[in-house]
Coordinates of C-alpha atoms in Angstrom, one line a residue:
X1460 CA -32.9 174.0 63.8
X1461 CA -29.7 171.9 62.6
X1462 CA -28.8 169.1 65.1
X1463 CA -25.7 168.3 66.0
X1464 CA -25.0 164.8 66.3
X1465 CA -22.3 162.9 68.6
X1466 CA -19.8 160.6 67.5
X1467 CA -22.1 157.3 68.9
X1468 CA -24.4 159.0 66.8
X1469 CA -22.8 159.2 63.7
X1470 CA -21.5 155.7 64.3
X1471 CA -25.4 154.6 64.9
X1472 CA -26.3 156.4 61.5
X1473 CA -23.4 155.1 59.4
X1474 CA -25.4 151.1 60.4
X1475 CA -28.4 152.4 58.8
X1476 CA -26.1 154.1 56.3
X1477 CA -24.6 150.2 55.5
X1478 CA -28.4 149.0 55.2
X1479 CA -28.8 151.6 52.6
X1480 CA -26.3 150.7 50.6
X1481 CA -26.9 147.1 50.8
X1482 CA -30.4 147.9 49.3
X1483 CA -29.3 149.6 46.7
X1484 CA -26.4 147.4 45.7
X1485 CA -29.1 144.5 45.6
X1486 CA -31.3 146.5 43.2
X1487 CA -28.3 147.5 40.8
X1488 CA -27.4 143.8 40.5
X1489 CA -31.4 143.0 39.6
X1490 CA -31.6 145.3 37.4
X1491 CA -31.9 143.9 34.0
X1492 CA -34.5 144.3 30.5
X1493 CA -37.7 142.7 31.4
X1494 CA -37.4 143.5 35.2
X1495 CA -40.5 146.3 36.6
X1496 CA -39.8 148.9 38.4
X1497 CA -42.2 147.0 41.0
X1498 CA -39.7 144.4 41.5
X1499 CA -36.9 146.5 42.2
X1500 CA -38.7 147.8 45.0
X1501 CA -39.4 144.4 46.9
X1502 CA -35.8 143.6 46.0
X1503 CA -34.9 146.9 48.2
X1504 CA -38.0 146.1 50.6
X1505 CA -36.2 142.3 51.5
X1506 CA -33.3 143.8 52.3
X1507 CA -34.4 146.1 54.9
X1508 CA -37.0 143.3 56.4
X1509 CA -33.6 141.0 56.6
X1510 CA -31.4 144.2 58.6
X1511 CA -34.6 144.6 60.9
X1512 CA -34.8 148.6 59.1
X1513 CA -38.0 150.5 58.2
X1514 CA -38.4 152.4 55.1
X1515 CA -38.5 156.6 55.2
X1516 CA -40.0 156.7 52.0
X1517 CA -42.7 154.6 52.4
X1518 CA -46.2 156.4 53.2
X1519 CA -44.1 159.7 53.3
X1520 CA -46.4 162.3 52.7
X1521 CA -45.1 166.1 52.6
X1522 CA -47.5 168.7 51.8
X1523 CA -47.1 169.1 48.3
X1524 CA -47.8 165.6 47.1
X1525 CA -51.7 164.2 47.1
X1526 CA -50.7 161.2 48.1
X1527 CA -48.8 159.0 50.8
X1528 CA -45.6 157.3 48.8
X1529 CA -46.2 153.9 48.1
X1530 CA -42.7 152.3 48.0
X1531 CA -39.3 152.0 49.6
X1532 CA -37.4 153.3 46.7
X1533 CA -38.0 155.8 44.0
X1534 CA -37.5 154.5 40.4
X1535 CA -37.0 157.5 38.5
X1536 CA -36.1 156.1 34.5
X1537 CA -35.2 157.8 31.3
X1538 CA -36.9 161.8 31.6
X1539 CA -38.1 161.2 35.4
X1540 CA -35.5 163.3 37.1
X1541 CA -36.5 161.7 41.0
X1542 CA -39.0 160.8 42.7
X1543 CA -40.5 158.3 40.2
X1544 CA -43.0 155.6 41.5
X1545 CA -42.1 152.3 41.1
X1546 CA -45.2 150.5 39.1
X1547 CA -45.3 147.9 36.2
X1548 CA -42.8 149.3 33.7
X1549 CA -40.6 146.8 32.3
X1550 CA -36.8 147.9 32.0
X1551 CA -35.5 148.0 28.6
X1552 CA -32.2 148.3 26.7
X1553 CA -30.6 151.6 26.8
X1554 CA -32.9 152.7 29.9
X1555 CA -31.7 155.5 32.0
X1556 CA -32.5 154.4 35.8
X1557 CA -31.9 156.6 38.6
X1558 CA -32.9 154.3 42.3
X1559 CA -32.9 156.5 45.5
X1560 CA -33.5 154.5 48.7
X1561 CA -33.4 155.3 52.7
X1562 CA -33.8 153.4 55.5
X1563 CA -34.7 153.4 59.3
X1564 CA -32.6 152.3 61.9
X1565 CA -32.4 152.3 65.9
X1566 CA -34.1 155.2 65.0
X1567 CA -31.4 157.1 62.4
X1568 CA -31.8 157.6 58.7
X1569 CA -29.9 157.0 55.9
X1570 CA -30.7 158.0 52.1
X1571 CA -28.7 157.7 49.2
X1572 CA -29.3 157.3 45.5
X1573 CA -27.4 156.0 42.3
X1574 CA -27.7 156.1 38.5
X1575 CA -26.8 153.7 36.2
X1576 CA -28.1 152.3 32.5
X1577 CA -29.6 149.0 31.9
X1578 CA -28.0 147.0 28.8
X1579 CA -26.1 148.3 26.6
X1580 CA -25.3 152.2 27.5
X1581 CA -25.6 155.2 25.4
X1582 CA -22.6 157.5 25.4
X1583 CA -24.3 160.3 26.2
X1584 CA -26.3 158.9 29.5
X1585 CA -22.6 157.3 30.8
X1586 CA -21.4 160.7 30.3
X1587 CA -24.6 162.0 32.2
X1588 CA -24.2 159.6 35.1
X1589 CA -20.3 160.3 35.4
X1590 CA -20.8 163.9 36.1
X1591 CA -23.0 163.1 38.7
X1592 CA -21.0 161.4 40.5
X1593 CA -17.9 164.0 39.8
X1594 CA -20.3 166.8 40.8
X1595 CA -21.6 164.5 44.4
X1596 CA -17.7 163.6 44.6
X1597 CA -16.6 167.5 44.6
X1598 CA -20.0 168.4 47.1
X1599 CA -18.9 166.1 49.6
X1600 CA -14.4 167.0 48.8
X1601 CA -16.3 170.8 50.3
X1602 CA -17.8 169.2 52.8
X1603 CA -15.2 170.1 55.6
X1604 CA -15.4 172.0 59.2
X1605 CA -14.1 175.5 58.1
X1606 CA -16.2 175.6 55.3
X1607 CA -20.3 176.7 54.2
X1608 CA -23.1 175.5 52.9
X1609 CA -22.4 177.5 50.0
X1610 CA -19.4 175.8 49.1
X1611 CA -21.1 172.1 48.7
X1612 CA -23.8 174.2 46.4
X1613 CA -20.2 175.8 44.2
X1614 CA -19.2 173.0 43.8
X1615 CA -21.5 170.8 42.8
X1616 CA -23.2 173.5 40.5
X1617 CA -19.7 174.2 39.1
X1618 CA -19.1 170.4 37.4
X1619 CA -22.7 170.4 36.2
X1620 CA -22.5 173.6 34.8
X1621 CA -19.4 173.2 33.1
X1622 CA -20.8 169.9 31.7
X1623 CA -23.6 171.6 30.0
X1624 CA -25.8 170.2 32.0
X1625 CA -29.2 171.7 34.3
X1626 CA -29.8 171.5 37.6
X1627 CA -33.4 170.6 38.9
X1628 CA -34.7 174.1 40.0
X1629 CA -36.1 174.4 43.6
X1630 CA -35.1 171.1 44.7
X1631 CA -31.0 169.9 47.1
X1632 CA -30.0 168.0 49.8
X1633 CA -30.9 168.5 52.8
X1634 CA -29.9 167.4 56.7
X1635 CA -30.5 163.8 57.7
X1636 CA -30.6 162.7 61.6
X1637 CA -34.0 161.3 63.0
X1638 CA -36.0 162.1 60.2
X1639 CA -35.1 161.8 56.4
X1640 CA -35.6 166.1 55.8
X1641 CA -33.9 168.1 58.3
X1642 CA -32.4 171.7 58.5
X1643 CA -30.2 172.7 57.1
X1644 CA -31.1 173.2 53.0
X1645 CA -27.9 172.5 50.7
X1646 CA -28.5 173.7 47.3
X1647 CA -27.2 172.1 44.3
X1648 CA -25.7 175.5 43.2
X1649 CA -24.6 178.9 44.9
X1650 CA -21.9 181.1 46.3
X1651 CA -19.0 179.7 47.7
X1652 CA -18.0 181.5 51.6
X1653 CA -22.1 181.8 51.8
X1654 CA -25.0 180.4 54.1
X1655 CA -24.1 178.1 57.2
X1656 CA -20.9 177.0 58.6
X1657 CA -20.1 173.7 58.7
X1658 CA -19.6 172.1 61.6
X1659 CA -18.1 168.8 63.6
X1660 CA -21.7 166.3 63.8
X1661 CA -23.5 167.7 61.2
X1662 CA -25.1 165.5 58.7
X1663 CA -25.8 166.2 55.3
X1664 CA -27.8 164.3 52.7
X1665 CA -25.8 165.9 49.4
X1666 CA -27.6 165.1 46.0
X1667 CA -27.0 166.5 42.8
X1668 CA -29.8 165.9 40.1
X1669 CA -28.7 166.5 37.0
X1670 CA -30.8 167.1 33.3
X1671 CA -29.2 166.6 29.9
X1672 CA -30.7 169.0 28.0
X1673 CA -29.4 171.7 29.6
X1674 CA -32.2 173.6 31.7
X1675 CA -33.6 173.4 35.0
X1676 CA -37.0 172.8 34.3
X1677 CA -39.5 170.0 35.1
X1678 CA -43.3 168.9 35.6
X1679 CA -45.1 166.5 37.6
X1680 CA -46.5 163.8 36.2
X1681 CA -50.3 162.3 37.0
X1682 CA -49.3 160.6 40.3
X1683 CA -48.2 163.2 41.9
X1684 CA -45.1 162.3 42.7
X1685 CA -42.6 161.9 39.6
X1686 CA -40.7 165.2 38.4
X1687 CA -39.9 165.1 34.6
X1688 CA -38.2 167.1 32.3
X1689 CA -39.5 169.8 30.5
X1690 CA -37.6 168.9 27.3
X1691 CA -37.7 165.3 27.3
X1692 CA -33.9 165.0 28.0
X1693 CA -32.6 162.4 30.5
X1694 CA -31.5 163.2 33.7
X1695 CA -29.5 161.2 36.6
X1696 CA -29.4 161.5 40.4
X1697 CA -26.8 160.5 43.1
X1698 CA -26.7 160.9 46.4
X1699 CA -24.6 160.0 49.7
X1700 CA -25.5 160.7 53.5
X1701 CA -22.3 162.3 54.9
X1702 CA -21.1 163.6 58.1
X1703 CA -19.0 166.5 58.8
X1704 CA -16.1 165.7 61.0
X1705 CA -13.1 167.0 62.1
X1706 CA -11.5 164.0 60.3
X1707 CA -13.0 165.2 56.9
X1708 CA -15.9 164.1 55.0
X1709 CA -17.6 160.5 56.2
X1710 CA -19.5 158.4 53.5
X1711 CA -22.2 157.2 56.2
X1712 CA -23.8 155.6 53.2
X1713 CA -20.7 154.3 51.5
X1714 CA -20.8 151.0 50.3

């Protein structure tokens, strides 16, 4: 069932929205060689104490993974696609880090992620990272009252697969309102004038997740949690929470 949210409501989601990107903002300006993935999550962890917001992520257990989730962020670096675990790893020059972060307020979520490199870049991971953000930046362009699910999907699967790129198989965006995974499903690639229309209040969490090599492939790694890629390649991840409005598109988790 996809719930419809009112304008107070989309107002009360765009605060938790701000919290969101406050965390994140504070991790990308930590982030630096030598830093562990550890740290980056009680840098995200202080600022939701400090905005009085509770964490989605944390203990989130869905059926599939054997474990609770231990942190407020995921840390996903290099080949980790999302999902990563933040534990001791130390950041290094050249590293690939993709940070995705939520957070609870008044009782609305927010989630969004961002990918960016650490040092001195490889021009083949800013290339990566910039067609992320292209492909989340034509998602959300499709995300209009008039429109379908299935045009956010063609369009974001239409940059990455123009760029060469895979798309993580099996895995999108998905609604945001009370809880962080609501109805409806939004694919990261599919027909455009296909699946649900899109209407005034609905809120989307819109997230490609994008892998270098080429394929769509991945693995789990031994905590359960952290989805890799099958060739080794890098990958990156961005993601905004946005409402649909009869205004247009609105960032709730814009800086």
């Amino acid at each position: 069932m996809v719930e419809i949210k009112t304008d107070a409501s989309l107002d009360a989601m765009r605060a938790a929205g701000r919290v969101v990107a406050e965390a994140l903002a504070a991790v990308r300006d930590r982030a630096a060689t030598g830093v562990t993935l550890r740290d980056l999550d009680e840098i995200a962890r202080a600022v939701l104490r400090e905005a009085g917001a509770g964490s989605p992520f944390l203990h989130y257990r869905p059926d599939w993974a054997p474990t609770p989730f231990p942190a407020v962020v995921c840390a996903s670096v290099n080949d980790a696609i999302v999902h990563g675990v933040p534990d001791g790893y130390r950041l290094r020059d050249g590293d690939l880090v993709s940070i995705d972060c939520g957070a609870v307020l008044d009782g609305w979520v927010g989630d969004s992620a961002i990918s960016f490199t650490v040092g001195r870049p490889r021009p083949a991971d800013v290339r990566l990272v910039d067609t992320a953000y292209e492909a989340l930046d034509a998602g959300i362009a499709a995300a209009v009252v008039g429109h379908r699910i299935g045009d956010i999907s063609h369009a974001i699967g239409r940059v990455c697969r123009a760029a060469g790129y895979g798309i993580l198989s099996g895995f999108g965006g998905h609604g945001v309102g009370r809880t962080m995974h609501e109805d409806p499903g939004v694919p990261n690639e599919g027909r455009p004038g296909r699946g649900m229309p899109l209407r005034h209040g609905m809120v989307l969490a819109i997230e490609p997740m994008l892998i270098g090599g080429g394929g769509d492939g991945y693995w789990t790694d031994r905590d359960g949690w952290t989805l890799r890629t099958t060739d080794g390649s890098r990958a990156a991840h961005a993601e905004h929470t946005v409402a649909i409005t009869d205004e247009g598109p609105r960032i709730l988790t814009a800086p």
